[in-house]
PDB file of C-alpha atoms in Angstrom:
ATOM      1  CA  MET A   1     -25.909  -7.156   5.270  1.00 67.00           C
ATOM      2  CA  ALA A   2     -26.079  -6.675   9.019  1.00 75.00           C
ATOM      3  CA  GLU A   3     -22.380  -5.791   9.208  1.00 93.00           C
ATOM      4  CA  PHE A   4     -22.814  -2.917   6.749  1.00 95.00           C
ATOM      5  CA  ALA A   5     -25.884  -1.690   8.650  1.00 95.00           C
ATOM      6  CA  ILE A   6     -23.795  -1.498  11.832  1.00 96.00           C
ATOM      7  CA  GLN A   7     -21.028   0.335   9.992  1.00 96.00           C
ATOM      8  CA  ARG A   8     -23.580   2.743   8.525  1.00 97.00           C
ATOM      9  CA  ARG A   9     -24.947   3.569  11.979  1.00 97.00           C
ATOM     10  CA  THR A  10     -21.389   4.086  13.256  1.00 97.00           C
ATOM     11  CA  MET A  11     -20.635   6.386  10.313  1.00 98.00           C
ATOM     12  CA  VAL A  12     -23.656   8.525  11.094  1.00 98.00           C
ATOM     13  CA  ASP A  13     -23.013   8.661  14.837  1.00 97.00           C
ATOM     14  CA  ASN A  14     -19.238   9.156  14.754  1.00 97.00           C
ATOM     15  CA  GLN A  15     -18.657  11.084  11.534  1.00 97.00           C
ATOM     16  CA  ILE A  16     -21.834  12.907  10.510  1.00 98.00           C
ATOM     17  CA  ARG A  17     -23.543  13.916  13.745  1.00 97.00           C
ATOM     18  CA  THR A  18     -20.237  15.201  15.146  1.00 97.00           C
ATOM     19  CA  VAL A  19     -19.957  17.921  12.463  1.00 96.00           C
ATOM     20  CA  ASP A  20     -23.281  19.587  13.323  1.00 95.00           C
ATOM     21  CA  VAL A  21     -25.428  17.727  10.828  1.00 98.00           C
ATOM     22  CA  THR A  22     -28.752  17.786  12.669  1.00 97.00           C
ATOM     23  CA  ASP A  23     -31.370  17.701   9.908  1.00 98.00           C
ATOM     24  CA  HIS A  24     -33.537  14.623  10.518  1.00 97.00           C
ATOM     25  CA  GLY A  25     -34.109  14.049   6.803  1.00 98.00           C
ATOM     26  CA  VAL A  26     -30.388  14.099   6.040  1.00 98.00           C
ATOM     27  CA  ILE A  27     -29.576  11.747   8.912  1.00 98.00           C
ATOM     28  CA  ALA A  28     -32.382   9.356   7.969  1.00 98.00           C
ATOM     29  CA  ALA A  29     -31.162   9.227   4.363  1.00 98.00           C
ATOM     30  CA  PHE A  30     -27.582   8.446   5.374  1.00 98.00           C
ATOM     31  CA  LEU A  31     -28.867   5.719   7.684  1.00 98.00           C
ATOM     32  CA  THR A  32     -30.999   4.231   4.894  1.00 96.00           C
ATOM     33  CA  VAL A  33     -28.743   4.312   1.829  1.00 97.00           C
ATOM     34  CA  GLY A  34     -26.075   1.618   1.694  1.00 97.00           C
ATOM     35  CA  ARG A  35     -22.807   3.345   0.757  1.00 97.00           C
ATOM     36  CA  GLU A  36     -21.262  -0.033  -0.047  1.00 96.00           C
ATOM     37  CA  ALA A  37     -23.466  -0.324  -3.152  1.00 96.00           C
ATOM     38  CA  PHE A  38     -21.713   2.690  -4.697  1.00 97.00           C
ATOM     39  CA  VAL A  39     -18.117   1.709  -3.887  1.00 95.00           C
ATOM     40  CA  PRO A  40     -15.922  -0.434  -6.187  1.00 92.00           C
ATOM     41  CA  THR A  41     -16.351  -4.088  -5.231  1.00 90.00           C
ATOM     42  CA  ALA A  42     -12.725  -4.505  -4.140  1.00 91.00           C
ATOM     43  CA  MET A  43     -13.098  -1.556  -1.737  1.00 92.00           C
ATOM     44  CA  ARG A  44     -16.442  -2.356  -0.123  1.00 93.00           C
ATOM     45  CA  ASP A  45     -14.826  -3.229   3.196  1.00 93.00           C
ATOM     46  CA  LEU A  46     -13.668   0.431   3.251  1.00 93.00           C
ATOM     47  CA  ALA A  47     -17.046   1.918   2.316  1.00 95.00           C
ATOM     48  CA  TYR A  48     -17.639   3.582   5.683  1.00 97.00           C
ATOM     49  CA  ILE A  49     -14.167   4.875   6.506  1.00 94.00           C
ATOM     50  CA  ASP A  50     -13.720   8.577   7.232  1.00 94.00           C
ATOM     51  CA  ARG A  51     -12.101   9.542   3.947  1.00 94.00           C
ATOM     52  CA  PRO A  52     -12.980   9.866   0.250  1.00 94.00           C
ATOM     53  CA  ILE A  53     -13.167   6.689  -1.831  1.00 95.00           C
ATOM     54  CA  ASP A  54     -10.772   7.022  -4.764  1.00 94.00           C
ATOM     55  CA  LEU A  55     -12.342   6.131  -8.125  1.00 95.00           C
ATOM     56  CA  GLY A  56      -9.308   6.888 -10.289  1.00 91.00           C
ATOM     57  CA  GLY A  57      -8.740   9.708 -12.739  1.00 91.00           C
ATOM     58  CA  GLY A  58      -8.814  12.271  -9.954  1.00 90.00           C
ATOM     59  CA  ARG A  59     -12.405  11.398  -9.054  1.00 94.00           C
ATOM     60  CA  ALA A  60     -13.709  10.210  -5.691  1.00 95.00           C
ATOM     61  CA  ILE A  61     -16.846   9.517  -3.698  1.00 96.00           C
ATOM     62  CA  MET A  62     -16.895  12.384  -1.240  1.00 96.00           C
ATOM     63  CA  GLN A  63     -16.059  11.747   2.404  1.00 95.00           C
ATOM     64  CA  PRO A  64     -19.301  11.113   4.360  1.00 97.00           C
ATOM     65  CA  ALA A  65     -19.209  14.103   6.733  1.00 97.00           C
ATOM     66  CA  PRO A  66     -18.458  16.793   4.107  1.00 96.00           C
ATOM     67  CA  LEU A  67     -21.121  15.326   1.813  1.00 97.00           C
ATOM     68  CA  ALA A  68     -23.672  15.346   4.629  1.00 98.00           C
ATOM     69  CA  LYS A  69     -22.841  18.976   5.454  1.00 97.00           C
ATOM     70  CA  LEU A  70     -23.183  19.963   1.787  1.00 98.00           C
ATOM     71  CA  ILE A  71     -26.556  18.204   1.448  1.00 98.00           C
ATOM     72  CA  GLN A  72     -27.816  19.740   4.694  1.00 98.00           C
ATOM     73  CA  LEU A  73     -26.838  23.159   3.312  1.00 98.00           C
ATOM     74  CA  ALA A  74     -28.606  22.390   0.028  1.00 98.00           C
ATOM     75  CA  ALA A  75     -31.762  21.403   1.956  1.00 97.00           C
ATOM     76  CA  PRO A  76     -33.437  19.355  -0.800  1.00 98.00           C
ATOM     77  CA  ARG A  77     -37.194  19.156  -0.304  1.00 96.00           C
ATOM     78  CA  ALA A  78     -39.676  16.481  -1.294  1.00 96.00           C
ATOM     79  CA  GLY A  79     -40.966  17.104  -4.809  1.00 96.00           C
ATOM     80  CA  GLU A  80     -38.076  19.320  -5.884  1.00 98.00           C
ATOM     81  CA  LYS A  81     -36.303  18.690  -9.177  1.00 98.00           C
ATOM     82  CA  VAL A  82     -32.590  18.287  -8.480  1.00 98.00           C
ATOM     83  CA  LEU A  83     -29.547  17.991 -10.742  1.00 98.00           C
ATOM     84  CA  ILE A  84     -26.349  16.532  -9.285  1.00 98.00           C
ATOM     85  CA  VAL A  85     -23.303  17.414 -11.360  1.00 98.00           C
ATOM     86  CA  GLY A  86     -20.311  15.080 -11.148  1.00 98.00           C
ATOM     87  CA  GLY A  87     -22.391  12.472  -9.378  1.00 97.00           C
ATOM     88  CA  ASN A  88     -19.890   9.665 -10.174  1.00 97.00           C
ATOM     89  CA  THR A  89     -21.300   6.318  -8.906  1.00 98.00           C
ATOM     90  CA  GLY A  90     -24.578   7.841  -7.688  1.00 98.00           C
ATOM     91  CA  TYR A  91     -24.229   7.878  -3.885  1.00 98.00           C
ATOM     92  CA  ALA A  92     -25.185  11.540  -3.463  1.00 98.00           C
ATOM     93  CA  ALA A  93     -28.129  11.038  -5.832  1.00 98.00           C
ATOM     94  CA  ALA A  94     -29.393   8.128  -3.737  1.00 98.00           C
ATOM     95  CA  ILE A  95     -29.197  10.248  -0.576  1.00 98.00           C
ATOM     96  CA  VAL A  96     -31.121  13.143  -2.147  1.00 98.00           C
ATOM     97  CA  ALA A  97     -33.696  10.778  -3.692  1.00 98.00           C
ATOM     98  CA  ALA A  98     -34.225   9.220  -0.255  1.00 98.00           C
ATOM     99  CA  MET A  99     -35.223  12.696   0.929  1.00 98.00           C
ATOM    100  CA  GLY A 100     -38.089  12.730  -1.580  1.00 97.00           C
ATOM    101  CA  ALA A 101     -36.622  14.770  -4.438  1.00 98.00           C
ATOM    102  CA  THR A 102     -36.628  13.816  -8.118  1.00 98.00           C
ATOM    103  CA  VAL A 103     -32.956  13.554  -9.011  1.00 98.00           C
ATOM    104  CA  THR A 104     -30.952  13.558 -12.233  1.00 98.00           C
ATOM    105  CA  THR A 105     -27.294  12.670 -11.695  1.00 98.00           C
ATOM    106  CA  LEU A 106     -24.843  13.652 -14.427  1.00 98.00           C
ATOM    107  CA  ASP A 107     -21.351  12.372 -15.115  1.00 98.00           C
ATOM    108  CA  GLN A 108     -19.075  12.377 -18.139  1.00 98.00           C
ATOM    109  CA  ASP A 109     -17.085   9.249 -17.285  1.00 97.00           C
ATOM    110  CA  PRO A 110     -18.761   6.256 -19.008  1.00 97.00           C
ATOM    111  CA  ALA A 111     -17.439   3.780 -16.430  1.00 96.00           C
ATOM    112  CA  LEU A 112     -18.842   5.795 -13.520  1.00 97.00           C
ATOM    113  CA  VAL A 113     -22.141   6.273 -15.340  1.00 98.00           C
ATOM    114  CA  ALA A 114     -22.424   2.500 -15.804  1.00 97.00           C
ATOM    115  CA  VAL A 115     -21.874   1.893 -12.086  1.00 96.00           C
ATOM    116  CA  ALA A 116     -24.420   4.584 -11.169  1.00 98.00           C
ATOM    117  CA  ARG A 117     -27.045   3.097 -13.482  1.00 98.00           C
ATOM    118  CA  GLY A 118     -26.653  -0.282 -11.832  1.00 97.00           C
ATOM    119  CA  ALA A 119     -26.617   1.078  -8.278  1.00 97.00           C
ATOM    120  CA  LEU A 120     -29.619   3.370  -8.824  1.00 98.00           C
ATOM    121  CA  ALA A 121     -31.692   0.984 -10.950  1.00 96.00           C
ATOM    122  CA  ASP A 122     -34.197   0.368  -8.154  1.00 95.00           C
ATOM    123  CA  VAL A 123     -34.117   3.852  -6.603  1.00 96.00           C
ATOM    124  CA  PRO A 124     -37.407   5.703  -7.269  1.00 94.00           C
ATOM    125  CA  GLY A 125     -36.998   9.206  -8.633  1.00 94.00           C
ATOM    126  CA  ALA A 126     -33.348   8.841  -9.688  1.00 98.00           C
ATOM    127  CA  THR A 127     -32.144   9.106 -13.294  1.00 98.00           C
ATOM    128  CA  VAL A 128     -28.563   8.775 -14.558  1.00 98.00           C
ATOM    129  CA  VAL A 129     -27.369  10.733 -17.602  1.00 98.00           C
ATOM    130  CA  GLU A 130     -24.023  11.062 -19.372  1.00 98.00           C
ATOM    131  CA  GLY A 131     -22.480  14.230 -20.759  1.00 98.00           C
ATOM    132  CA  PRO A 132     -19.969  17.030 -20.140  1.00 98.00           C
ATOM    133  CA  LEU A 133     -20.249  18.231 -16.548  1.00 98.00           C
ATOM    134  CA  ALA A 134     -19.836  21.918 -17.320  1.00 96.00           C
ATOM    135  CA  ALA A 135     -22.782  21.800 -19.755  1.00 97.00           C
ATOM    136  CA  GLY A 136     -25.213  20.551 -17.113  1.00 98.00           C
ATOM    137  CA  TRP A 137     -28.278  18.731 -18.418  1.00 98.00           C
ATOM    138  CA  PRO A 138     -30.524  21.274 -20.200  1.00 98.00           C
ATOM    139  CA  ALA A 139     -33.014  18.590 -21.268  1.00 97.00           C
ATOM    140  CA  GLY A 140     -34.294  18.397 -17.690  1.00 97.00           C
ATOM    141  CA  ALA A 141     -34.124  22.106 -16.854  1.00 97.00           C
ATOM    142  CA  PRO A 142     -35.162  24.187 -15.043  1.00 97.00           C
ATOM    143  CA  TYR A 143     -34.028  22.710 -11.718  1.00 98.00           C
ATOM    144  CA  ASP A 144     -35.036  23.804  -8.246  1.00 98.00           C
ATOM    145  CA  LEU A 145     -31.633  22.760  -6.971  1.00 98.00           C
ATOM    146  CA  VAL A 146     -28.247  21.978  -8.525  1.00 98.00           C
ATOM    147  CA  ILE A 147     -25.617  20.292  -6.346  1.00 98.00           C
ATOM    148  CA  LEU A 148     -22.018  19.921  -7.457  1.00 98.00           C
ATOM    149  CA  ASP A 149     -20.609  16.681  -6.049  1.00 97.00           C
ATOM    150  CA  GLY A 150     -17.177  18.288  -5.823  1.00 95.00           C
ATOM    151  CA  ALA A 151     -15.463  21.655  -6.050  1.00 95.00           C
ATOM    152  CA  ALA A 152     -15.498  24.437  -8.631  1.00 96.00           C
ATOM    153  CA  GLU A 153     -13.449  27.561  -9.198  1.00 94.00           C
ATOM    154  CA  GLU A 154     -16.285  29.037 -11.229  1.00 92.00           C
ATOM    155  CA  ILE A 155     -19.807  28.076 -12.317  1.00 93.00           C
ATOM    156  CA  PRO A 156     -20.313  28.023 -16.104  1.00 92.00           C
ATOM    157  CA  ALA A 157     -23.047  30.270 -17.479  1.00 92.00           C
ATOM    158  CA  ALA A 158     -24.693  27.237 -19.104  1.00 94.00           C
ATOM    159  CA  LEU A 159     -25.277  25.738 -15.667  1.00 95.00           C
ATOM    160  CA  ASP A 160     -26.493  28.993 -14.130  1.00 93.00           C
ATOM    161  CA  ALA A 161     -29.109  29.186 -16.874  1.00 93.00           C
ATOM    162  CA  GLN A 162     -30.611  25.826 -15.876  1.00 96.00           C
ATOM    163  CA  VAL A 163     -31.639  26.989 -12.392  1.00 96.00           C
ATOM    164  CA  ALA A 164     -35.290  27.927 -11.900  1.00 96.00           C
ATOM    165  CA  GLU A 165     -36.312  31.313 -10.513  1.00 95.00           C
ATOM    166  CA  GLY A 166     -35.804  31.076  -6.757  1.00 95.00           C
ATOM    167  CA  GLY A 167     -33.652  27.970  -7.239  1.00 96.00           C
ATOM    168  CA  ARG A 168     -30.139  27.453  -5.950  1.00 96.00           C
ATOM    169  CA  ILE A 169     -26.752  25.994  -6.784  1.00 97.00           C
ATOM    170  CA  VAL A 170     -24.805  24.472  -3.899  1.00 98.00           C
ATOM    171  CA  TYR A 171     -21.131  23.661  -4.323  1.00 97.00           C
ATOM    172  CA  ILE A 172     -17.637  23.854  -2.857  1.00 97.00           C
ATOM    173  CA  ASP A 173     -15.919  27.023  -4.049  1.00 96.00           C
ATOM    174  CA  GLY A 174     -12.173  26.519  -4.571  1.00 92.00           C
ATOM    175  CA  GLU A 175      -9.751  23.844  -3.446  1.00 83.00           C
ATOM    176  CA  GLY A 176      -7.619  23.106  -0.400  1.00 78.00           C
ATOM    177  CA  LEU A 177      -7.897  24.766   3.007  1.00 76.00           C
ATOM    178  CA  ALA A 178      -9.494  27.897   1.554  1.00 85.00           C
ATOM    179  CA  ALA A 179     -12.413  26.040  -0.088  1.00 94.00           C
ATOM    180  CA  ARG A 180     -15.858  27.007   1.193  1.00 96.00           C
ATOM    181  CA  ALA A 181     -19.360  25.623   0.846  1.00 97.00           C
ATOM    182  CA  THR A 182     -21.350  28.106  -1.195  1.00 97.00           C
ATOM    183  CA  VAL A 183     -25.003  28.733  -2.023  1.00 97.00           C
ATOM    184  CA  ALA A 184     -25.935  30.672  -5.164  1.00 95.00           C
ATOM    185  CA  VAL A 185     -29.602  31.720  -5.565  1.00 95.00           C
ATOM    186  CA  ARG A 186     -31.304  32.848  -8.770  1.00 91.00           C
ATOM    187  CA  SER A 187     -33.592  35.843  -8.220  1.00 89.00           C
ATOM    188  CA  SER A 188     -35.035  38.171 -10.873  1.00 84.00           C
ATOM    189  CA  GLY A 189     -32.844  36.530 -13.471  1.00 79.00           C
ATOM    190  CA  ARG A 190     -29.602  37.128 -11.555  1.00 83.00           C
ATOM    191  CA  VAL A 191     -27.529  34.785  -9.411  1.00 84.00           C
ATOM    192  CA  SER A 192     -26.114  35.934  -6.076  1.00 88.00           C
ATOM    193  CA  SER A 193     -23.920  33.771  -3.878  1.00 91.00           C
ATOM    194  CA  ARG A 194     -22.806  33.501  -0.283  1.00 94.00           C
ATOM    195  CA  THR A 195     -20.146  31.342   1.303  1.00 94.00           C
ATOM    196  CA  VAL A 196     -21.081  29.535   4.513  1.00 95.00           C
ATOM    197  CA  PHE A 197     -18.308  27.351   5.950  1.00 95.00           C
ATOM    198  CA  ASN A 198     -14.998  25.728   5.054  1.00 95.00           C
ATOM    199  CA  LEU A 199     -15.369  22.387   3.305  1.00 95.00           C
ATOM    200  CA  PRO A 200     -12.838  20.247   1.393  1.00 89.00           C
ATOM    201  CA  GLY A 201     -13.534  18.897  -2.078  1.00 88.00           C
ATOM    202  CA  ARG A 202     -11.871  17.774  -5.292  1.00 91.00           C
ATOM    203  CA  LEU A 203     -12.121  20.051  -8.314  1.00 94.00           C
ATOM    204  CA  LEU A 204     -14.552  18.687 -10.897  1.00 96.00           C
ATOM    205  CA  PRO A 205     -13.456  18.408 -14.555  1.00 94.00           C
ATOM    206  CA  GLY A 206     -14.458  21.532 -16.470  1.00 93.00           C
ATOM    207  CA  PHE A 207     -14.847  23.759 -13.408  1.00 94.00           C
ATOM    208  CA  ALA A 208     -11.390  25.325 -13.224  1.00 91.00           C
ATOM    209  CA  LYS A 209     -10.962  29.018 -14.036  1.00 85.00           C
ATOM    210  CA  PRO A 210      -9.363  29.619 -17.428  1.00 76.00           C
ATOM    211  CA  VAL A 211      -5.687  30.423 -17.116  1.00 66.00           C
ATOM    212  CA  ALA A 212      -5.136  34.136 -17.747  1.00 59.00           C
ATOM    213  CA  PHE A 213      -1.978  35.254 -19.515  1.00 55.00           C
ATOM    214  CA  ALA A 214      -0.606  38.744 -19.083  1.00 53.00           C
ATOM    215  CA  LEU A 215       2.071  40.435 -21.151  1.00 54.00           C
TER     216      LEU A 215
END
């Protein structure tokens, strides 16, 4: 609809460009993909507001500007094999697929998976799978890029093992004001990480550090 197209342009100009998202591929993808298709029907009038879209159960579609910054940091390239963990209704997957990557989006919530399958049905290069987030999706490994659509306090070894040599994991490390966008790169069988900038995000199920008890 024309109204959504206008709102999408306003979102890009007023929310995304203003936080130093300058990559032409990222901007083009956010201008192309209709966010309203991934939002619950009753909330579609709010699809382009500057806040996360609550999906219930502690899950949300990430706020546009933080998601754009995270994807720009991830720098998905055409032809890369990408896994999106915690992809909920599939919006991030649609953005990355619009940039030319082959994308698998994983979620463990059956209701969110059903929405993603419907929303991504006609998106070339996008596949929706269901399973525990912390286990990743080994059937499609190795991946050139893994993006967590949310925050993590630690990355499970099972997910690290699914990254190709030279590949990377991009995620939000921690919660609250101290959370930071992080890139972890696999090289010579080891993963090294660096934090880049502050970025808010909700902790994904299965990505909290185990509680340590001391006597």
